[in-house]
Short mmCIF file of C-alpha atoms in Angstrom, two decimals:
data_model
loop_
_atom_site.label_atom_id
_atom_site.label_comp_id
_atom_site.label_asym_id
_atom_site.label_seq_id
_atom_site.Cartn_x
_atom_site.Cartn_y
_atom_site.Cartn_z
CA MET A 1 -5.90 21.37 40.13
CA THR A 2 -4.59 22.25 36.61
CA ALA A 3 -6.82 22.60 33.69
CA PRO A 4 -7.52 19.82 31.27
CA THR A 5 -5.53 20.13 27.96
CA VAL A 6 -7.36 20.53 24.30
CA VAL A 7 -6.95 16.17 23.67
CA GLN A 8 -8.12 15.84 27.45
CA ARG A 9 -11.29 17.61 27.11
CA LEU A 10 -11.79 16.18 23.30
CA ALA A 11 -11.43 12.99 24.70
CA ALA A 12 -13.62 13.16 27.88
CA VAL A 13 -16.34 14.15 25.26
CA ALA A 14 -15.65 10.90 23.58
CA ALA A 15 -15.96 9.25 26.41
CA ASP A 16 -19.50 10.63 27.44
CA VAL A 17 -20.32 9.99 24.06
CA ARG A 18 -19.07 6.19 24.28
CA ARG A 19 -21.22 5.91 27.33
CA ASP A 20 -24.17 7.40 26.58
CA GLY A 21 -24.31 7.63 22.72
CA LEU A 22 -24.70 10.73 20.09
CA PRO A 23 -27.20 13.27 20.98
CA GLY A 24 -30.61 13.56 19.11
CA ASP A 25 -30.41 12.23 15.68
CA LEU A 26 -26.91 12.29 15.19
CA ARG A 27 -26.95 8.76 14.82
CA GLN A 28 -28.71 8.38 11.74
CA ASP A 29 -26.74 11.34 10.40
CA VAL A 30 -23.82 9.37 10.62
CA ALA A 31 -25.48 6.38 9.29
CA ARG A 32 -26.49 8.51 6.14
CA ARG A 33 -22.86 8.94 6.10
CA VAL A 34 -21.62 5.40 5.98
CA LEU A 35 -23.89 4.67 3.12
CA ASP A 36 -22.55 7.36 1.20
CA LEU A 37 -19.21 6.40 1.99
CA ILE A 38 -19.83 2.40 1.17
CA GLY A 39 -21.35 3.68 -2.06
CA ASN A 40 -18.25 5.87 -3.25
CA SER A 41 -16.16 2.73 -2.08
CA LEU A 42 -18.02 0.21 -4.07
CA ALA A 43 -17.85 2.38 -6.79
CA ALA A 44 -14.03 3.07 -6.64
CA THR A 45 -12.95 -0.68 -6.70
CA GLY A 46 -11.63 -0.84 -9.92
CA LEU A 47 -9.51 1.96 -9.77
CA PRO A 48 -5.55 1.47 -10.14
CA PRO A 49 -5.04 3.15 -6.46
CA ALA A 50 -7.16 0.84 -4.94
CA ARG A 51 -5.37 -2.32 -7.16
CA ALA A 52 -1.93 -1.01 -6.05
CA VAL A 53 -3.32 -0.99 -2.39
CA THR A 54 -5.13 -4.13 -2.50
CA ALA A 55 -2.28 -5.63 -3.63
CA TYR A 56 0.00 -4.32 -1.20
CA VAL A 57 -2.18 -5.80 1.82
CA ARG A 58 -2.83 -9.00 -0.17
CA GLU A 59 0.87 -9.47 -0.25
CA ALA A 60 1.50 -8.23 3.65
CA GLY A 61 -1.03 -10.69 4.64
CA GLY A 62 -2.21 -11.30 8.01
CA THR A 63 -4.42 -12.19 10.41
CA PRO A 64 -8.21 -11.81 8.77
CA GLU A 65 -10.06 -9.27 11.26
CA ALA A 66 -12.16 -7.18 8.66
CA VAL A 67 -13.23 -6.54 5.11
CA ALA A 68 -11.78 -4.97 2.46
CA ILE A 69 -14.54 -3.69 0.63
CA GLY A 70 -14.95 -5.32 -2.98
CA THR A 71 -11.83 -7.38 -2.86
CA GLY A 72 -13.14 -10.53 -1.45
CA LEU A 73 -10.59 -10.22 1.46
CA ARG A 74 -10.40 -10.18 4.97
CA VAL A 75 -7.38 -8.46 6.76
CA PRO A 76 -5.96 -7.05 9.66
CA ALA A 77 -8.23 -4.24 10.62
CA ALA A 78 -5.25 -1.69 9.93
CA ASN A 79 -5.32 -2.90 6.29
CA ALA A 80 -8.50 -2.91 5.85
CA ALA A 81 -8.75 0.74 6.96
CA LEU A 82 -6.11 1.40 4.31
CA VAL A 83 -7.90 -0.26 1.80
CA ASN A 84 -11.40 0.86 2.54
CA GLY A 85 -10.21 4.77 3.00
CA THR A 86 -8.47 4.86 -0.20
CA LEU A 87 -12.08 3.55 -1.94
CA ALA A 88 -13.66 6.03 -0.12
CA HIS A 89 -11.72 9.25 -1.24
CA SER A 90 -10.64 7.72 -4.58
CA LEU A 91 -13.35 9.11 -6.60
CA ASP A 92 -13.60 12.61 -4.83
CA PHE A 93 -17.15 12.04 -4.03
CA ASP A 94 -16.88 12.21 -0.24
CA ASP A 95 -18.60 14.68 1.88
CA THR A 96 -16.77 17.93 3.29
CA HIS A 97 -17.03 20.30 5.84
CA LEU A 98 -17.00 24.03 5.56
CA PRO A 99 -14.82 26.13 6.09
CA SER A 100 -12.43 23.88 7.18
CA VAL A 101 -12.10 21.99 3.57
CA LEU A 102 -12.31 18.71 5.20
CA HIS A 103 -13.65 15.49 3.79
CA PRO A 104 -13.81 14.03 7.38
CA SER A 105 -16.16 10.84 6.70
CA SER A 106 -13.35 9.19 4.57
CA PRO A 107 -10.43 8.63 7.08
CA VAL A 108 -13.00 8.35 10.01
CA VAL A 109 -15.55 5.90 9.03
CA PRO A 110 -13.13 3.35 7.63
CA ALA A 111 -10.94 3.59 10.64
CA ALA A 112 -14.06 2.67 12.99
CA LEU A 113 -15.88 0.37 10.64
CA ALA A 114 -12.75 -1.97 10.72
CA VAL A 115 -12.13 -2.10 14.69
CA ALA A 116 -15.70 -2.45 14.97
CA GLU A 117 -15.74 -5.72 12.81
CA ALA A 118 -12.26 -6.83 14.44
CA ARG A 119 -13.88 -6.44 18.21
CA GLY A 120 -17.05 -7.43 17.59
CA ALA A 121 -18.77 -3.71 18.28
CA SER A 122 -22.32 -3.00 17.97
CA GLY A 123 -23.64 -0.84 15.21
CA ALA A 124 -24.74 2.08 17.58
CA ALA A 125 -21.18 2.00 19.05
CA LEU A 126 -20.04 2.12 15.54
CA LEU A 127 -21.82 5.17 14.77
CA ASP A 128 -21.35 6.88 18.09
CA ALA A 129 -17.54 6.55 17.39
CA ALA A 130 -17.89 7.48 13.99
CA GLY A 131 -19.41 10.75 14.77
CA MET A 132 -17.04 12.11 17.28
CA GLY A 133 -14.36 11.24 15.12
CA ILE A 134 -15.50 13.07 12.42
CA GLU A 135 -16.25 15.76 14.71
CA VAL A 136 -12.62 15.93 16.37
CA ALA A 137 -11.17 16.03 12.59
CA VAL A 138 -13.41 18.89 11.66
CA ARG A 139 -12.61 20.75 15.04
CA LEU A 140 -9.24 20.21 14.19
CA GLY A 141 -9.73 21.86 10.85
CA MET A 142 -11.13 24.87 12.46
CA GLY A 143 -8.11 25.27 14.15
CA GLY A 144 -6.51 25.87 10.91
CA TYR A 145 -8.99 27.97 9.38
CA ASP A 146 -7.92 31.84 9.46
CA ARG A 147 -11.07 34.36 9.42
CA VAL A 148 -8.97 37.06 8.05
CA LEU A 149 -7.36 35.02 5.30
CA GLY A 150 -10.75 33.39 4.58
CA ASN A 151 -9.36 30.18 3.97
CA SER A 152 -7.46 26.99 5.85
CA GLU A 153 -3.82 27.73 6.62
CA PHE A 154 -3.29 23.77 6.03
CA PHE A 155 -4.50 24.54 2.53
CA GLU A 156 -2.40 27.49 2.06
CA ARG A 157 0.83 25.71 3.20
CA GLY A 158 -0.40 22.84 0.39
CA GLN A 159 -1.21 20.23 3.47
CA HIS A 160 -3.97 17.87 3.09
CA ALA A 161 -5.93 18.33 6.01
CA THR A 162 -8.44 15.63 5.53
CA SER A 163 -5.55 13.48 6.08
CA ILE A 164 -3.57 15.17 8.48
CA CYS A 165 -6.75 15.93 10.76
CA GLY A 166 -8.76 12.82 9.84
CA ALA A 167 -5.87 10.39 11.31
CA VAL A 168 -6.69 12.14 14.80
CA GLY A 169 -10.33 11.78 14.06
CA ALA A 170 -9.48 8.33 13.11
CA ALA A 171 -7.72 7.59 15.95
CA VAL A 172 -10.67 8.92 18.52
CA ALA A 173 -13.09 6.64 16.87
CA ALA A 174 -10.95 3.56 16.50
CA ALA A 175 -10.29 3.94 20.39
CA MET A 176 -13.69 4.25 21.41
CA VAL A 177 -15.09 1.60 19.20
CA GLY A 178 -12.32 -0.47 20.56
CA GLY A 179 -13.70 0.33 24.07
CA ALA A 180 -10.98 2.93 25.43
CA ASP A 181 -11.70 5.16 28.43
CA ALA A 182 -10.82 8.97 28.11
CA GLU A 183 -7.27 8.13 28.97
CA GLY A 184 -6.53 6.09 26.43
CA ILE A 185 -9.11 8.13 23.64
CA ALA A 186 -6.52 10.87 24.59
CA HIS A 187 -3.20 9.00 24.16
CA ALA A 188 -4.32 7.11 20.93
CA ALA A 189 -5.03 11.15 19.35
CA GLY A 190 -1.77 12.22 20.66
CA ILE A 191 -0.11 9.04 19.21
CA ALA A 192 -1.91 9.75 15.69
CA ALA A 193 -0.96 13.67 15.80
CA SER A 194 2.45 12.48 14.76
CA MET A 195 1.46 10.14 12.08
CA GLY A 196 -1.12 12.39 9.70
CA ALA A 197 0.02 13.93 6.52
CA GLY A 198 -0.89 14.64 3.05
CA LEU A 199 0.57 16.95 0.29
CA LEU A 200 -1.80 18.60 -2.18
CA GLU A 201 0.67 18.77 -5.25
CA ALA A 202 -1.13 15.70 -6.90
CA ASN A 203 -3.80 17.91 -7.48
CA ARG A 204 -2.18 20.50 -9.43
CA THR A 205 0.38 18.27 -11.59
CA GLY A 206 -0.40 14.81 -11.58
CA GLY A 207 0.06 11.48 -9.54
CA THR A 208 -2.54 8.86 -8.08
CA VAL A 209 -0.82 9.41 -4.50
CA LYS A 210 -3.58 11.48 -3.15
CA ARG A 211 -6.46 8.77 -3.69
CA VAL A 212 -4.34 7.00 -0.61
CA HIS A 213 -4.35 9.52 1.80
CA CYS A 214 -7.17 8.99 3.41
CA GLY A 215 -6.61 5.12 3.57
CA TRP A 216 -3.26 5.98 5.41
CA ALA A 217 -4.98 8.58 7.91
CA ALA A 218 -7.57 5.60 8.32
CA HIS A 219 -4.34 3.15 9.03
CA ALA A 220 -2.89 5.48 11.20
CA GLY A 221 -5.88 6.05 13.23
CA VAL A 222 -5.89 2.05 13.75
CA VAL A 223 -2.51 1.79 14.60
CA ALA A 224 -2.66 4.57 16.87
CA ALA A 225 -5.56 3.43 18.76
CA ALA A 226 -3.68 -0.22 19.22
CA LEU A 227 -0.47 1.32 20.14
CA ALA A 228 -2.61 3.19 22.67
CA ARG A 229 -3.96 0.08 24.08
CA HIS A 230 -0.80 -1.48 24.44
CA GLY A 231 0.67 1.33 26.58
CA LEU A 232 2.22 3.79 24.56
CA THR A 233 1.38 7.49 25.06
CA GLY A 234 1.08 10.94 23.35
CA PRO A 235 1.89 14.32 24.77
CA PRO A 236 -1.10 15.83 26.61
CA THR A 237 -0.37 19.31 25.01
CA VAL A 238 -0.28 17.50 21.25
CA VAL A 239 -3.07 20.05 20.07
CA GLU A 240 -2.04 23.45 21.81
CA GLY A 241 1.45 23.06 22.56
CA ARG A 242 4.65 25.03 21.30
CA PHE A 243 5.48 21.93 19.12
CA GLY A 244 2.14 20.89 19.04
CA PHE A 245 -0.08 19.85 16.29
CA LEU A 246 -1.49 23.33 15.32
CA HIS A 247 1.38 25.46 15.67
CA ALA A 248 3.56 22.96 13.84
CA PHE A 249 1.60 22.78 11.02
CA CYS A 250 -0.07 26.11 11.03
CA GLY A 251 2.16 28.24 12.57
CA GLU A 252 1.11 31.67 14.29
CA ARG A 253 -1.70 31.48 12.77
CA ALA A 254 -3.21 28.41 14.34
CA ASP A 255 -6.74 29.22 16.16
CA VAL A 256 -6.72 26.60 19.30
CA ASP A 257 -9.84 27.89 20.75
CA ALA A 258 -11.69 27.00 17.89
CA VAL A 259 -11.26 23.26 18.22
CA VAL A 260 -12.95 23.07 21.90
CA ASP A 261 -15.38 26.39 21.03
CA ARG A 262 -18.61 24.89 22.29
CA LEU A 263 -17.26 21.60 22.74
CA GLY A 264 -20.30 19.07 23.59
CA GLU A 265 -22.71 21.61 22.83
CA HIS A 266 -22.65 22.33 19.28
CA TRP A 267 -22.12 19.87 16.92
CA GLU A 268 -20.65 20.30 13.42
CA LEU A 269 -21.52 16.82 12.41
CA PRO A 270 -24.83 17.52 10.81
CA GLY A 271 -23.81 20.57 8.78
CA ILE A 272 -21.05 18.73 6.58
CA PHE A 273 -21.72 18.68 3.12
CA PHE A 274 -22.70 15.62 0.78
CA LYS A 275 -21.74 15.98 -2.61
CA PRO A 276 -23.72 15.82 -5.78
CA TYR A 277 -21.19 15.13 -8.31
CA PRO A 278 -18.26 12.82 -8.21
CA CYS A 279 -15.47 15.55 -8.49
CA ASN A 280 -13.64 18.61 -6.20
CA HIS A 281 -16.03 20.46 -4.46
CA PHE A 282 -14.79 23.71 -5.66
CA THR A 283 -16.09 22.73 -9.37
CA GLN A 284 -19.64 22.06 -8.22
CA ALA A 285 -21.17 25.23 -8.52
CA GLY A 286 -19.88 25.96 -11.88
CA ILE A 287 -21.66 22.27 -12.69
CA ASP A 288 -24.82 23.84 -11.22
CA ALA A 289 -24.30 27.08 -13.45
CA ALA A 290 -23.52 24.69 -16.46
CA LEU A 291 -26.65 22.67 -16.10
CA THR A 292 -28.98 25.27 -15.64
CA LEU A 293 -27.99 27.32 -18.86
CA ARG A 294 -28.24 23.26 -20.57
CA ALA A 295 -31.46 23.37 -19.33
CA ARG A 296 -32.31 27.00 -20.83
CA GLY A 297 -31.50 25.74 -23.98
CA VAL A 298 -28.06 26.87 -24.45
CA ASP A 299 -26.53 25.25 -27.49
CA PRO A 300 -22.58 24.66 -26.67
CA ALA A 301 -22.02 24.76 -30.30
CA ALA A 302 -22.99 28.57 -30.43
CA ILE A 303 -20.57 29.65 -27.53
CA GLU A 304 -17.77 32.22 -28.03
CA SER A 305 -16.43 32.11 -24.85
CA ILE A 306 -17.11 31.27 -20.91
CA GLU A 307 -15.79 32.96 -17.82
CA LEU A 308 -15.91 30.86 -14.57
CA GLY A 309 -15.61 33.23 -11.66
CA VAL A 310 -14.93 31.69 -8.49
CA PRO A 311 -13.12 32.51 -4.93
CA SER A 312 -9.67 33.90 -4.95
CA PRO A 313 -8.20 31.00 -3.12
CA VAL A 314 -9.70 28.31 -5.37
CA LEU A 315 -8.12 29.21 -8.88
CA ARG A 316 -5.02 27.37 -7.79
CA THR A 317 -6.75 23.96 -7.54
CA ILE A 318 -9.28 23.94 -10.31
CA ALA A 319 -7.55 26.50 -12.66
CA GLN A 320 -3.83 26.58 -12.39
CA PRO A 321 -2.00 25.83 -14.37
CA PRO A 322 -4.02 26.87 -16.86
CA GLU A 323 -2.94 24.62 -19.75
CA ASP A 324 -3.21 21.51 -17.78
CA LYS A 325 -6.80 22.38 -16.54
CA ALA A 326 -7.80 23.01 -20.20
CA ARG A 327 -6.58 19.88 -21.11
CA PRO A 328 -6.40 17.33 -18.05
CA LYS A 329 -4.08 14.52 -18.06
CA SER A 330 -6.66 12.17 -17.21
CA GLY A 331 -9.77 11.36 -15.69
CA TYR A 332 -8.77 12.08 -12.33
CA HIS A 333 -7.24 15.14 -12.72
CA ALA A 334 -10.65 16.47 -14.90
CA ALA A 335 -12.23 16.55 -11.61
CA PHE A 336 -10.22 18.88 -10.20
CA SER A 337 -10.69 21.05 -13.59
CA GLY A 338 -12.99 23.94 -13.85
CA PRO A 339 -12.82 24.42 -17.58
CA TYR A 340 -13.36 20.45 -18.26
CA THR A 341 -16.00 20.06 -15.31
CA VAL A 342 -18.08 23.13 -17.34
CA ALA A 343 -17.87 21.60 -20.89
CA ALA A 344 -18.66 18.46 -19.68
CA ALA A 345 -21.93 19.58 -18.04
CA LEU A 346 -22.73 21.97 -21.09
CA LEU A 347 -22.40 19.16 -23.46
CA GLY A 348 -24.46 17.13 -21.09
CA GLY A 349 -22.96 14.90 -18.50
CA GLY A 350 -24.48 11.01 -17.37
CA GLY A 351 -25.81 9.72 -13.85
CA LEU A 352 -26.39 12.80 -11.47
CA GLY A 353 -25.59 15.48 -14.18
CA LEU A 354 -22.18 14.66 -14.28
CA GLY A 355 -21.27 10.78 -13.34
CA HIS A 356 -18.27 8.61 -12.94
CA ALA A 357 -18.09 8.07 -17.11
CA ASP A 358 -17.37 11.71 -17.20
CA PHE A 359 -14.18 11.33 -15.55
CA THR A 360 -12.69 8.47 -17.19
CA ASP A 361 -9.44 8.36 -18.96
CA ALA A 362 -11.36 8.44 -22.36
CA ALA A 363 -13.95 11.08 -21.52
CA ALA A 364 -11.21 13.58 -20.20
CA ALA A 365 -9.58 12.97 -23.97
CA ASP A 366 -12.62 13.51 -25.40
CA GLU A 367 -11.96 16.20 -28.23
CA ALA A 368 -15.28 18.17 -28.08
CA ARG A 369 -15.28 18.56 -24.78
CA LEU A 370 -11.54 19.72 -24.98
CA ALA A 371 -12.68 22.33 -27.59
CA LEU A 372 -15.27 23.57 -25.19
CA ALA A 373 -12.82 23.55 -22.17
CA ALA A 374 -10.55 25.46 -23.92
CA LYS A 375 -13.13 28.56 -24.28
CA VAL A 376 -13.15 28.55 -20.37
CA THR A 377 -11.26 31.61 -18.80
CA CYS A 378 -11.05 30.91 -14.74
CA VAL A 379 -11.20 34.11 -12.84
CA PRO A 380 -11.58 35.40 -9.31
CA ASP A 381 -15.13 37.15 -8.35
CA ALA A 382 -15.45 39.53 -5.65
CA ARG A 383 -18.87 38.06 -4.46
CA CYS A 384 -17.81 34.42 -4.11
CA ASP A 385 -14.85 35.75 -2.31
CA GLU A 386 -16.87 37.31 0.27
CA ILE A 387 -19.18 33.81 0.48
CA PHE A 388 -16.14 31.46 0.67
CA PRO A 389 -15.12 29.54 2.47
CA ASN A 390 -18.78 29.13 3.97
CA GLN A 391 -19.83 28.12 0.71
CA PHE A 392 -17.66 26.97 -2.74
CA PRO A 393 -19.53 29.56 -5.19
CA ALA A 394 -19.05 30.20 -8.38
CA VAL A 395 -20.62 32.51 -11.50
CA LEU A 396 -21.09 31.24 -15.12
CA ARG A 397 -20.98 33.79 -17.96
CA VAL A 398 -21.34 32.86 -21.74
CA VAL A 399 -21.16 34.91 -24.93
CA LEU A 400 -22.72 33.23 -27.76
CA HIS A 401 -21.36 33.78 -31.63
CA ASP A 402 -24.33 36.18 -32.24
CA GLY A 403 -23.53 38.38 -28.97
CA THR A 404 -26.19 37.16 -26.55
CA ARG A 405 -24.95 36.82 -23.20
CA HIS A 406 -25.89 34.50 -20.44
CA GLU A 407 -25.20 34.57 -16.79
CA VAL A 408 -25.79 32.14 -14.05
CA ARG A 409 -24.66 32.65 -10.31
CA VAL A 410 -24.87 29.83 -7.51
CA ASP A 411 -24.01 31.14 -4.18
CA VAL A 412 -25.31 27.92 -2.32
CA ASN A 413 -24.07 24.72 -2.70
CA ARG A 414 -26.14 21.88 -3.29
CA GLY A 415 -26.14 18.98 -0.47
CA GLY A 416 -25.80 21.50 2.52
CA PRO A 417 -27.97 22.81 5.15
CA GLY A 418 -28.98 25.32 2.34
CA ASN A 419 -29.97 23.17 -0.21
CA PRO A 420 -29.64 19.61 1.43
CA LEU A 421 -29.88 16.39 -0.83
CA SER A 422 -32.74 14.69 0.25
CA SER A 423 -33.03 11.23 1.49
CA ALA A 424 -33.91 10.17 -1.81
CA GLU A 425 -31.18 11.90 -3.27
CA LEU A 426 -29.11 10.38 -1.11
CA ALA A 427 -30.42 6.95 -2.06
CA THR A 428 -30.30 7.61 -6.03
CA LYS A 429 -26.72 8.49 -5.34
CA PHE A 430 -25.66 5.24 -3.37
CA ALA A 431 -27.45 3.15 -6.19
CA PHE A 432 -25.64 5.00 -9.06
CA ASN A 433 -22.22 4.11 -6.95
CA ALA A 434 -23.81 0.76 -6.27
CA ALA A 435 -25.19 -0.24 -9.58
CA ALA A 436 -23.11 -3.11 -10.10
CA VAL A 437 -23.91 -4.78 -6.73
CA GLU A 438 -26.89 -6.89 -7.03
CA ASP A 439 -27.19 -7.08 -3.29
CA ARG A 440 -27.36 -2.86 -3.15
CA ASP A 441 -30.88 -2.55 -1.49
CA ALA A 442 -29.97 -5.04 1.25
CA ILE A 443 -26.75 -3.16 1.64
CA ALA A 444 -28.71 0.32 1.92
CA ALA A 445 -31.45 -1.22 4.51
CA ALA A 446 -28.11 -2.87 6.55
CA VAL A 447 -26.90 0.41 7.05
CA LEU A 448 -29.63 2.60 8.01
CA ASP A 449 -30.57 -0.07 10.44
CA LEU A 450 -27.19 -0.05 12.15
CA VAL A 451 -28.27 1.44 14.95
CA ALA A 452 -30.09 -1.67 15.96
CA ALA A 453 -27.33 -4.11 14.75
CA PRO A 454 -25.48 -6.23 17.35
CA ASP A 455 -22.65 -6.13 14.99
CA VAL A 456 -21.05 -4.98 11.66
CA ALA A 457 -20.17 -8.29 10.34
CA GLY A 458 -23.49 -8.91 8.43
CA LEU A 459 -23.13 -5.88 6.72
CA MET A 460 -19.46 -6.21 6.01
CA ASP A 461 -19.84 -9.60 4.65
CA ARG A 462 -22.15 -8.20 1.96
CA VAL A 463 -19.89 -5.55 0.70
CA ARG A 464 -16.97 -7.70 0.83
CA GLY A 465 -17.08 -8.81 -2.84
#
């Protein structure tokens, strides 16, 4: 008898989870991620990418199967996933797995929600499927993590691992919540492996397409699961094969063993980071350092120069090209700028320390912020390199006009196992995101009680808009 392939092993665990449920407290962990995702999505409904995707699905029409958050629409499940995945990632406020540098909930949860609603699945089935889909996505991401390089090979090649791996995780979740057995789950994953895509160039030089990456991955996952249900098949060696997923995307640096390391025994899920600020995760330790300096009473008007030290691989995302990062083209691009985020935090941001108002086009064009951002030099830092990518650390060094020097080093990001956000802080984040929604307390209660819900229709009706 031949040994099971990687996708067959993943699917076998997924089938066990569909039958027996996630172990321990993992269902509640997933519920917290669903709450975080719905809050992020509600806050993003007015953004141009969301409007563009909503216009497309409205134009496409089709059977009303699932809610597209904040649109007033019920649309085909795949198109609901497209809208909701786009919303979930649009503000860059979504959770992050390290060291794979993946945002796994944004592609996976919208796919699971859409199929659960369309198929009448229970809240517990949704949580189990979403949790397993997230686990598959981050394990595939770890298959592209090079320990010698100290970075993701996907990232090194300019590929958006979130959408590439997320499409497969979304397919697993969609197949599970749709009632597939292990063979059907494996085929859904194998099909979705041909669908995942995403390039990171928009982070560097502009464009709004990256916000749609998670929506497209969620859409791909729903479609892949449906195709598998109708008899389409995927290759059994889709993950490890010579022309399979990991070798195609990552070449010889692929680590197939990492995908199945302690599979079914160790779960990556509870260690995934929640974000405290609505911007790129690489900027967040620098923000915390700047907020610490503010709390110490450092006056921005007295600053002569600022040095932001970060891990070397981070520079290409938040520091290059330097002229663009010092003067972001838009509020969205400001969210990927080390100089801008440090300046905004030093001058006094809104919301949770920095909020959505700090990443509007008007805020990104504010001359006071730009003048302070122009004083920021981003450099590689050796200690940060040693820690990255298990954390995204930073050190901030400020010199005042009178020669006084200040330094703040942040080695451990807020929101992860070493410095977690409390339930109260996550509730505050949700309330902040859903501030314009009158029903937000009822939405939060419904999400956190999903494990007992007979279906997800009531929750989705509340977020329909």
